Coordinates of C-alpha atoms in Angstrom, one line a residue:
X1 CA 133.7 97.3 144.9
X2 CA 132.0 97.1 141.5
X3 CA 129.4 99.6 140.5
X4 CA 126.2 98.2 138.9
X5 CA 127.8 95.0 137.6
X6 CA 127.0 93.2 134.3
X7 CA 124.0 90.9 134.4
X8 CA 125.3 87.9 132.6
X9 CA 124.1 85.0 134.8
X10 CA 126.3 82.2 136.1
X11 CA 125.1 78.8 135.2
X12 CA 125.4 75.2 136.4
X13 CA 127.7 74.4 139.2
X14 CA 129.1 78.0 139.3
X15 CA 125.6 79.3 139.9
X16 CA 125.1 77.0 142.8
X17 CA 128.3 78.1 144.5
X18 CA 127.9 81.8 144.0
X19 CA 128.2 84.1 147.0
X20 CA 127.0 87.7 146.5
X21 CA 126.8 90.6 148.9
X22 CA 124.4 93.4 148.0
X23 CA 125.0 96.8 149.8
X24 CA 122.0 99.2 150.2
X25 CA 119.1 100.1 152.3
X26 CA 117.7 96.7 153.2
X27 CA 114.0 96.4 154.2
X28 CA 111.7 93.5 154.7
X29 CA 108.8 92.5 157.0
X30 CA 109.0 89.8 159.7
X31 CA 105.3 89.6 160.2
X32 CA 102.0 91.3 159.4
X33 CA 102.0 94.8 161.0
X34 CA 98.3 95.3 160.5
X35 CA 96.6 98.3 158.9
X36 CA 97.8 101.0 161.3
X37 CA 101.0 103.1 161.0
X38 CA 102.9 101.5 163.9
X39 CA 105.1 98.7 162.6
X40 CA 106.6 97.8 166.0
X41 CA 109.1 94.9 165.5
X42 CA 107.5 93.7 162.3
X43 CA 109.9 95.5 160.0
X44 CA 113.6 94.9 159.6
X45 CA 115.4 98.0 158.2
X46 CA 119.1 98.2 157.7
X47 CA 120.2 101.5 156.4
X48 CA 123.3 101.1 154.2
X49 CA 123.4 97.4 155.2
X50 CA 124.5 94.1 153.6
X51 CA 122.3 91.4 152.1
X52 CA 124.2 88.2 151.7
X53 CA 123.1 85.3 149.5
X54 CA 124.8 82.0 148.7
X55 CA 123.5 79.4 146.3
X56 CA 120.5 81.5 145.5
X57 CA 119.3 81.8 149.1
X58 CA 119.6 84.5 151.8
X59 CA 122.3 83.9 154.4
X60 CA 122.1 87.0 156.5
X61 CA 121.3 90.7 156.7
X62 CA 124.1 92.7 158.3
X63 CA 124.8 96.3 159.3
X64 CA 127.2 98.4 157.2
X65 CA 130.0 98.0 159.8
X66 CA 129.9 94.2 159.5
X67 CA 131.0 93.7 155.9
X68 CA 131.5 90.2 154.4
X69 CA 135.1 88.9 153.8
X70 CA 136.8 89.0 150.5
X71 CA 135.3 85.6 149.4
X72 CA 132.0 87.4 148.7
X73 CA 131.4 89.2 145.4
X74 CA 130.2 92.7 146.4
X75 CA 127.6 94.7 144.5
X76 CA 127.1 98.3 145.4
X77 CA 123.5 99.6 145.6
X78 CA 124.1 102.3 148.2
X79 CA 121.4 105.0 148.0
X80 CA 118.9 102.3 146.8
X81 CA 116.2 100.4 148.6
X82 CA 116.6 96.6 148.5
X83 CA 113.2 94.9 148.8
X84 CA 112.0 91.4 148.4
X85 CA 110.7 90.9 144.9
X86 CA 107.0 91.6 144.7
X87 CA 104.5 88.8 144.4
X88 CA 101.4 89.2 142.2
X89 CA 98.6 86.8 143.0
X90 CA 96.3 87.6 140.1
X91 CA 97.4 88.6 136.6
X92 CA 96.4 87.5 133.1
X93 CA 99.3 86.8 130.7
X94 CA 97.4 87.3 127.5
X95 CA 95.8 90.6 128.7
X96 CA 98.8 92.8 128.4
X97 CA 97.6 93.1 124.8
X98 CA 94.4 94.9 125.9
X99 CA 95.6 97.1 128.7
X100 CA 93.9 100.5 128.6
X101 CA 91.2 99.5 126.2
X102 CA 88.0 101.5 126.3
X103 CA 85.1 99.3 127.3
X104 CA 82.1 98.8 129.5
X105 CA 81.8 96.6 132.6
X106 CA 83.3 93.2 133.3
X107 CA 81.0 91.0 131.2
X108 CA 81.3 93.2 128.1
X109 CA 85.0 93.6 128.7
X110 CA 85.4 89.8 128.5
X111 CA 83.5 89.6 125.2
X112 CA 85.0 92.6 123.5
X113 CA 88.7 92.3 124.6
X114 CA 89.6 89.4 126.8
X115 CA 88.3 86.4 124.8
X116 CA 89.7 87.7 121.4
X117 CA 93.1 88.2 123.1
X118 CA 93.1 84.7 124.5
X119 CA 91.9 83.2 121.3
X120 CA 95.1 84.4 119.6
X121 CA 97.1 82.0 121.9
X122 CA 95.8 79.1 119.8
X123 CA 98.9 79.8 117.7
X124 CA 101.8 78.2 119.5
X125 CA 104.3 80.7 118.1
X126 CA 102.2 83.6 119.3
X127 CA 101.7 82.0 122.7
X128 CA 105.5 81.4 123.2
X129 CA 106.4 85.0 122.2
X130 CA 103.7 86.4 124.4
X131 CA 104.7 84.3 127.4
X132 CA 108.3 85.4 127.1
X133 CA 107.2 89.1 126.8
X134 CA 104.9 88.7 129.8
X135 CA 107.5 87.2 132.1
X136 CA 110.1 89.7 131.0
X137 CA 107.7 92.5 131.8
X138 CA 106.8 91.1 135.2
X139 CA 110.5 91.2 136.1
X140 CA 111.0 94.7 134.7
X141 CA 108.2 95.9 136.9
X142 CA 109.7 94.5 140.1
X143 CA 107.6 91.3 140.3
X144 CA 109.6 88.1 140.8
X145 CA 106.7 85.7 141.6
X146 CA 103.2 85.6 140.2
X147 CA 100.0 83.5 140.1
X148 CA 99.0 83.6 136.5
X149 CA 95.9 83.0 134.3
X150 CA 97.1 81.9 130.8
X151 CA 94.5 80.5 128.4
X152 CA 92.7 77.2 127.7
X153 CA 95.5 76.1 125.4
X154 CA 97.9 73.5 126.8
X155 CA 100.8 74.8 124.8
X156 CA 100.2 78.3 126.3
X157 CA 100.6 76.9 129.8
X158 CA 103.8 75.2 128.8
X159 CA 105.0 78.5 127.3
X160 CA 104.4 80.4 130.5
X161 CA 106.0 77.8 132.7
X162 CA 109.0 77.6 130.3
X163 CA 109.5 81.3 130.2
X164 CA 109.5 81.5 134.0
X165 CA 111.8 78.5 134.3
X166 CA 114.4 80.1 132.1
X167 CA 114.5 83.0 134.5
X168 CA 114.6 80.8 137.6
X169 CA 111.3 82.3 138.9
X170 CA 108.7 81.0 141.3
X171 CA 105.5 81.0 139.3
X172 CA 102.1 79.4 139.7
X173 CA 99.8 78.9 136.7
X174 CA 97.5 76.3 135.1
X175 CA 95.3 75.7 132.1
X176 CA 92.2 77.9 132.2
X177 CA 89.0 75.8 132.4
X178 CA 85.9 76.9 130.6
X179 CA 83.2 74.6 129.1
X180 CA 80.1 76.9 128.9
X181 CA 79.1 80.5 128.2
X182 CA 82.3 81.3 126.3
X183 CA 83.2 81.5 122.6
X184 CA 83.4 78.1 121.0
X185 CA 87.1 78.5 120.2
X186 CA 87.9 78.8 123.9
X187 CA 85.5 76.1 125.1
X188 CA 87.2 72.9 126.3
X189 CA 86.0 69.3 126.9
X190 CA 86.0 68.2 130.5
X191 CA 87.6 64.8 129.8
X192 CA 90.3 66.3 127.7
X193 CA 90.8 69.2 130.2
X194 CA 91.4 66.6 132.9
X195 CA 93.9 64.7 130.8
X196 CA 95.7 68.0 130.1
X197 CA 95.8 69.0 133.7
X198 CA 97.1 65.7 134.9
X199 CA 99.9 65.8 132.3
X200 CA 100.7 69.4 133.1
X201 CA 100.8 68.7 136.9
X202 CA 103.2 65.7 136.2
X203 CA 105.4 67.9 134.0
X204 CA 105.5 71.1 136.0
X205 CA 104.2 71.0 139.5
X206 CA 107.2 71.0 141.9
X207 CA 109.7 71.3 139.1
X208 CA 112.3 73.9 140.0
X209 CA 110.3 76.7 141.6
X210 CA 107.1 76.1 139.6
X211 CA 103.7 75.1 140.9
X212 CA 100.4 74.2 139.2
X213 CA 97.0 75.8 139.9
X214 CA 93.6 74.4 138.8
X215 CA 92.1 77.4 137.1
X216 CA 88.4 77.4 136.5
X217 CA 87.9 80.9 135.1
X218 CA 84.7 81.7 137.1
X219 CA 81.5 80.0 138.0
X220 CA 79.5 81.1 134.9
X221 CA 82.1 79.5 132.6
X222 CA 82.3 76.1 134.4
X223 CA 79.7 73.3 134.4
X224 CA 79.1 71.2 137.5
X225 CA 81.2 68.4 135.8
X226 CA 84.1 70.8 135.3
X227 CA 84.0 71.9 139.0
X228 CA 83.8 68.3 140.2
X229 CA 86.9 67.5 138.0
X230 CA 88.7 70.4 139.8
X231 CA 87.8 69.0 143.2
X232 CA 89.2 65.6 142.2
X233 CA 92.5 67.0 141.1
X234 CA 92.8 69.2 144.1
X235 CA 93.1 66.1 146.2
X236 CA 96.3 65.0 144.4
X237 CA 99.5 65.0 146.3
X238 CA 102.6 65.6 144.3
X239 CA 105.9 64.4 145.9
X240 CA 107.6 67.7 145.2
X241 CA 104.9 70.3 145.0
X242 CA 102.2 69.0 147.4
X243 CA 98.6 69.6 146.5
X244 CA 97.9 71.8 143.5
X245 CA 96.6 75.3 144.0
X246 CA 93.2 76.7 142.9
X247 CA 92.7 80.1 141.3
X248 CA 89.5 81.7 140.2
X249 CA 87.3 84.8 140.3
X250 CA 84.5 85.6 142.8
X251 CA 82.0 88.4 143.3
X252 CA 83.7 91.0 141.2
X253 CA 80.8 92.7 139.5
X254 CA 77.1 93.1 140.4
X255 CA 75.9 91.9 137.0
X256 CA 78.2 88.8 137.3
X257 CA 76.8 88.1 140.8
X258 CA 73.2 88.2 139.4
X259 CA 74.2 85.9 136.6
X260 CA 75.6 83.4 139.0
X261 CA 72.4 83.5 141.0
X262 CA 70.4 82.7 137.8
X263 CA 72.8 79.9 136.7
X264 CA 73.1 78.3 140.2
X265 CA 69.9 79.1 142.1
X266 CA 70.6 76.4 144.7
X267 CA 73.7 78.2 146.0
X268 CA 73.3 80.7 148.8
X269 CA 75.9 83.0 147.2
X270 CA 78.6 83.1 144.5
X271 CA 81.2 81.9 146.9
X272 CA 78.9 79.1 148.0
X273 CA 79.2 77.6 144.5
X274 CA 82.8 76.9 145.1
X275 CA 82.1 75.7 148.6
X276 CA 79.6 73.2 147.4
X277 CA 82.2 71.6 145.2
X278 CA 84.9 71.5 147.8
X279 CA 87.1 74.1 146.1
X280 CA 87.8 76.4 149.1
X281 CA 91.0 75.7 151.1
X282 CA 94.3 77.2 152.2
X283 CA 95.6 77.0 148.6
X284 CA 92.6 78.7 147.1
X285 CA 93.1 82.3 145.7
X286 CA 90.0 84.1 144.6
X287 CA 90.3 87.3 142.8
X288 CA 88.2 90.4 143.8
X289 CA 85.6 89.4 146.4
X290 CA 84.1 92.9 146.3
X291 CA 80.5 91.7 146.7
X292 CA 81.0 89.0 149.4
X293 CA 78.7 89.3 152.5
X294 CA 79.6 88.6 156.1
X295 CA 78.6 85.0 155.9
X296 CA 80.9 84.6 152.8
X297 CA 83.8 86.3 154.7
X298 CA 83.4 84.1 157.7
X299 CA 83.4 81.0 155.4
X300 CA 86.5 82.1 153.5
X301 CA 88.3 82.8 156.7
X302 CA 87.4 79.4 158.1
X303 CA 88.6 77.7 154.9
X304 CA 91.8 79.7 154.9
X305 CA 91.5 81.0 151.3
X306 CA 92.9 84.3 150.1
X307 CA 91.2 87.2 148.2
X308 CA 93.4 88.8 145.6
X309 CA 92.3 92.4 146.0
X310 CA 92.8 94.1 142.6
X311 CA 92.2 97.8 143.1
X312 CA 93.4 99.1 139.7
X313 CA 91.1 96.7 137.8
X314 CA 88.2 97.3 140.1
X315 CA 88.4 101.1 139.6
X316 CA 89.0 100.8 135.8
X317 CA 86.0 98.6 135.2
X318 CA 83.8 100.3 137.9
X319 CA 83.3 97.0 139.6
X320 CA 83.2 98.4 143.2
X321 CA 85.3 99.1 146.3
X322 CA 86.8 96.1 148.2
X323 CA 86.2 96.4 151.9
X324 CA 89.5 95.4 153.5
X325 CA 88.4 96.5 157.0
X326 CA 85.6 93.9 157.0
X327 CA 87.9 91.3 155.5
X328 CA 90.3 91.9 158.3
X329 CA 87.6 91.8 160.9
X330 CA 86.5 88.5 159.6
X331 CA 90.0 87.1 159.7
X332 CA 90.3 86.7 155.9
X333 CA 93.6 86.6 154.2
X334 CA 94.1 89.4 151.7
X335 CA 96.8 90.1 149.1
X336 CA 97.1 92.9 146.6
X337 CA 97.2 92.0 142.9
X338 CA 97.5 93.9 139.5
X339 CA 94.8 92.0 137.5
X340 CA 96.3 93.1 134.3
X341 CA 94.8 93.7 131.8
X342 CA 91.8 95.5 133.3
X343 CA 94.5 96.6 135.8
X344 CA 96.5 99.3 134.2
X345 CA 100.0 98.4 135.4
X346 CA 102.1 95.4 136.2
X347 CA 103.9 97.4 138.8
X348 CA 102.8 96.3 142.3
X349 CA 103.8 99.6 143.7
X350 CA 101.0 101.1 141.7
X351 CA 98.7 98.4 142.9
X352 CA 99.6 99.1 146.5
X353 CA 99.1 102.8 146.1
X354 CA 95.6 102.2 144.5
X355 CA 94.8 99.9 147.4
X356 CA 95.5 102.8 149.8
X357 CA 93.2 105.0 147.9
X358 CA 90.3 102.5 147.7
X359 CA 90.5 102.0 151.4
X360 CA 90.7 105.8 152.1
X361 CA 87.4 106.2 150.2
X362 CA 85.9 103.9 152.9
X363 CA 87.4 105.5 155.9
X364 CA 90.4 103.2 156.4
X365 CA 93.9 104.5 156.3
X366 CA 96.2 101.8 155.0
X367 CA 99.8 102.1 156.2
X368 CA 102.7 101.6 153.8
X369 CA 103.7 98.6 156.0
X370 CA 100.4 96.8 155.6
X371 CA 100.4 97.5 151.8
X372 CA 104.0 96.3 151.5
X373 CA 103.3 93.1 153.5
X374 CA 100.3 92.4 151.1
X375 CA 102.6 92.3 148.0
X376 CA 105.5 90.5 149.7
X377 CA 105.3 88.2 152.7
X378 CA 101.5 88.2 153.0
X379 CA 101.2 87.0 149.4
X380 CA 103.9 84.3 150.1
X381 CA 101.8 83.1 153.0
X382 CA 98.8 82.8 150.7
X383 CA 100.9 80.4 148.6
X384 CA 102.1 78.6 151.7
X385 CA 105.6 79.5 150.7
X386 CA 106.3 82.0 153.5
X387 CA 109.3 80.1 154.8
X388 CA 111.2 80.8 151.6
X389 CA 109.6 83.8 149.8
X390 CA 108.7 87.4 150.4
X391 CA 111.4 88.3 153.0
X392 CA 115.1 88.2 153.7
X393 CA 115.3 85.9 156.7
X394 CA 118.0 83.1 156.4
X395 CA 116.9 80.4 154.0
X396 CA 114.6 82.5 151.9
X397 CA 115.2 82.7 148.2
X398 CA 117.2 85.8 147.3
X399 CA 114.6 87.4 145.1
X400 CA 115.6 91.0 145.4
X401 CA 114.8 94.3 143.6
X402 CA 117.0 97.3 143.9
X403 CA 114.8 100.3 143.7
X404 CA 115.9 103.9 143.2
X405 CA 114.5 105.9 146.1
X406 CA 114.2 108.8 143.6
X407 CA 114.1 108.6 139.8
X408 CA 113.5 112.3 139.2
X409 CA 113.9 115.7 140.9
X410 CA 110.3 115.8 142.3
X411 CA 110.7 112.4 144.0
X412 CA 114.1 113.4 145.4
X413 CA 112.6 116.7 146.8
X414 CA 109.6 115.0 148.4
X415 CA 111.6 112.2 150.0
X416 CA 114.1 114.7 151.3
X417 CA 111.4 116.2 153.4
X418 CA 110.1 113.0 154.9
X419 CA 110.0 112.7 158.7
X420 CA 110.9 109.2 159.5
X421 CA 111.0 105.9 157.6
X422 CA 107.2 105.3 157.3
X423 CA 106.6 108.8 155.8
X424 CA 109.4 108.2 153.4
X425 CA 108.2 104.8 152.4
X426 CA 104.6 105.9 152.0
X427 CA 105.5 108.9 149.8
X428 CA 107.8 106.6 147.7
X429 CA 105.1 104.0 147.3
X430 CA 102.8 106.7 145.8
X431 CA 105.4 108.5 143.6
X432 CA 107.6 105.7 142.3
X433 CA 106.8 103.1 139.7
X434 CA 108.7 100.7 137.4
X435 CA 111.0 103.4 136.3
X436 CA 112.5 103.3 139.7
X437 CA 113.7 99.7 139.2
X438 CA 117.5 99.6 139.0
X439 CA 118.2 95.9 139.2
X440 CA 116.4 92.6 139.6
X441 CA 117.8 89.4 141.2
X442 CA 116.1 86.0 141.0
X443 CA 117.6 83.4 143.4
X444 CA 120.6 85.7 143.9
X445 CA 121.3 86.0 140.1
X446 CA 121.0 89.4 138.5
X447 CA 118.9 89.1 135.4
X448 CA 118.3 91.2 132.3
X449 CA 114.7 92.3 132.9
X450 CA 114.4 94.3 129.7
X451 CA 115.3 93.2 126.2
X452 CA 118.6 94.4 124.9

């Protein structure tokens, strides 16, 4: 049995015929376990088990005493945790340039850091280099699927898609739409934006594992005409990708909420702006949602949209504490996201740990199971890709990350004292980070997640 094999990928026909068997501690969730600590039958854990993938998809999970035959290439990750690759439903590709910048609240952050970083993507060369770096870093941090904000520049969208396509990733993105209240260099024309979106949808939506998202940045940056254009394009049905997705921001910051009230006084709430234009549906992902009220939560639950809870960013900018318990009570779908660059890490383990802390401040103890579901299978459900993403049931894409249970003496000591799997997983979630990533597989192919 080979030990930590080389990562040169097979290509073409050989890649399609590949059969690989990974041995390690295999864990995935069959269903949402809820916020409590009792996982019941929702988790499938095979200590020292086998994960079998053929043609890029999962074939089976087996116990250690049921090894595959000699026709399978075996890769030995004993002593490691094999998890589905994490899914990040809200992250900004250009903003890795501004992570950790000192600044004030959201609106000043946009002016001082975000918009200048995005303006640099006007240079196609810069955009291409930045997109490749961004995708490489997602993978190095254990994220194999993401919903991404690029910039207003069409070539930047192409660059992000192309970088993801080269790695075989599932990725959702789309041209950022802004036609008011932003710097002139980032302002687009609605007619041209529509032409760009239509062309990008035709080029990328449903190609390989890529999907397109209409991306109005947020209500203050989009005119009525811009939002009507989004609504028109959301009704398109692509033969391979179905309807496009929608991603935007909502109710992140109190000053932002007041601004929306001034700009759109006819709307009952910030969320209602999107409702009035028909932008809320099962493929709508709205970042933050901190300052939604009960009427908003009920509406979002009814429409089937998802809030991308971004705890690291919310804490960093002082935006507020997302109330997951009320979201659950309303029946809303919630996923956990990094929101880099106000978020301070691309590692979804850190996002999950921060989510636990934010909820603890509000009297809710989030289990490791619920947090793990929100960055794997739950996020896949938000993308309506649950049959093939975020778990290891037969037919799912074999997007796998081999994690070191312990990357240093302290982690090893603490995990050695754990009483049961949940305690071990919860401690690992709070102590581990991207340095615990040992290997990343996308569609069953081990990839080079870090530049050589």
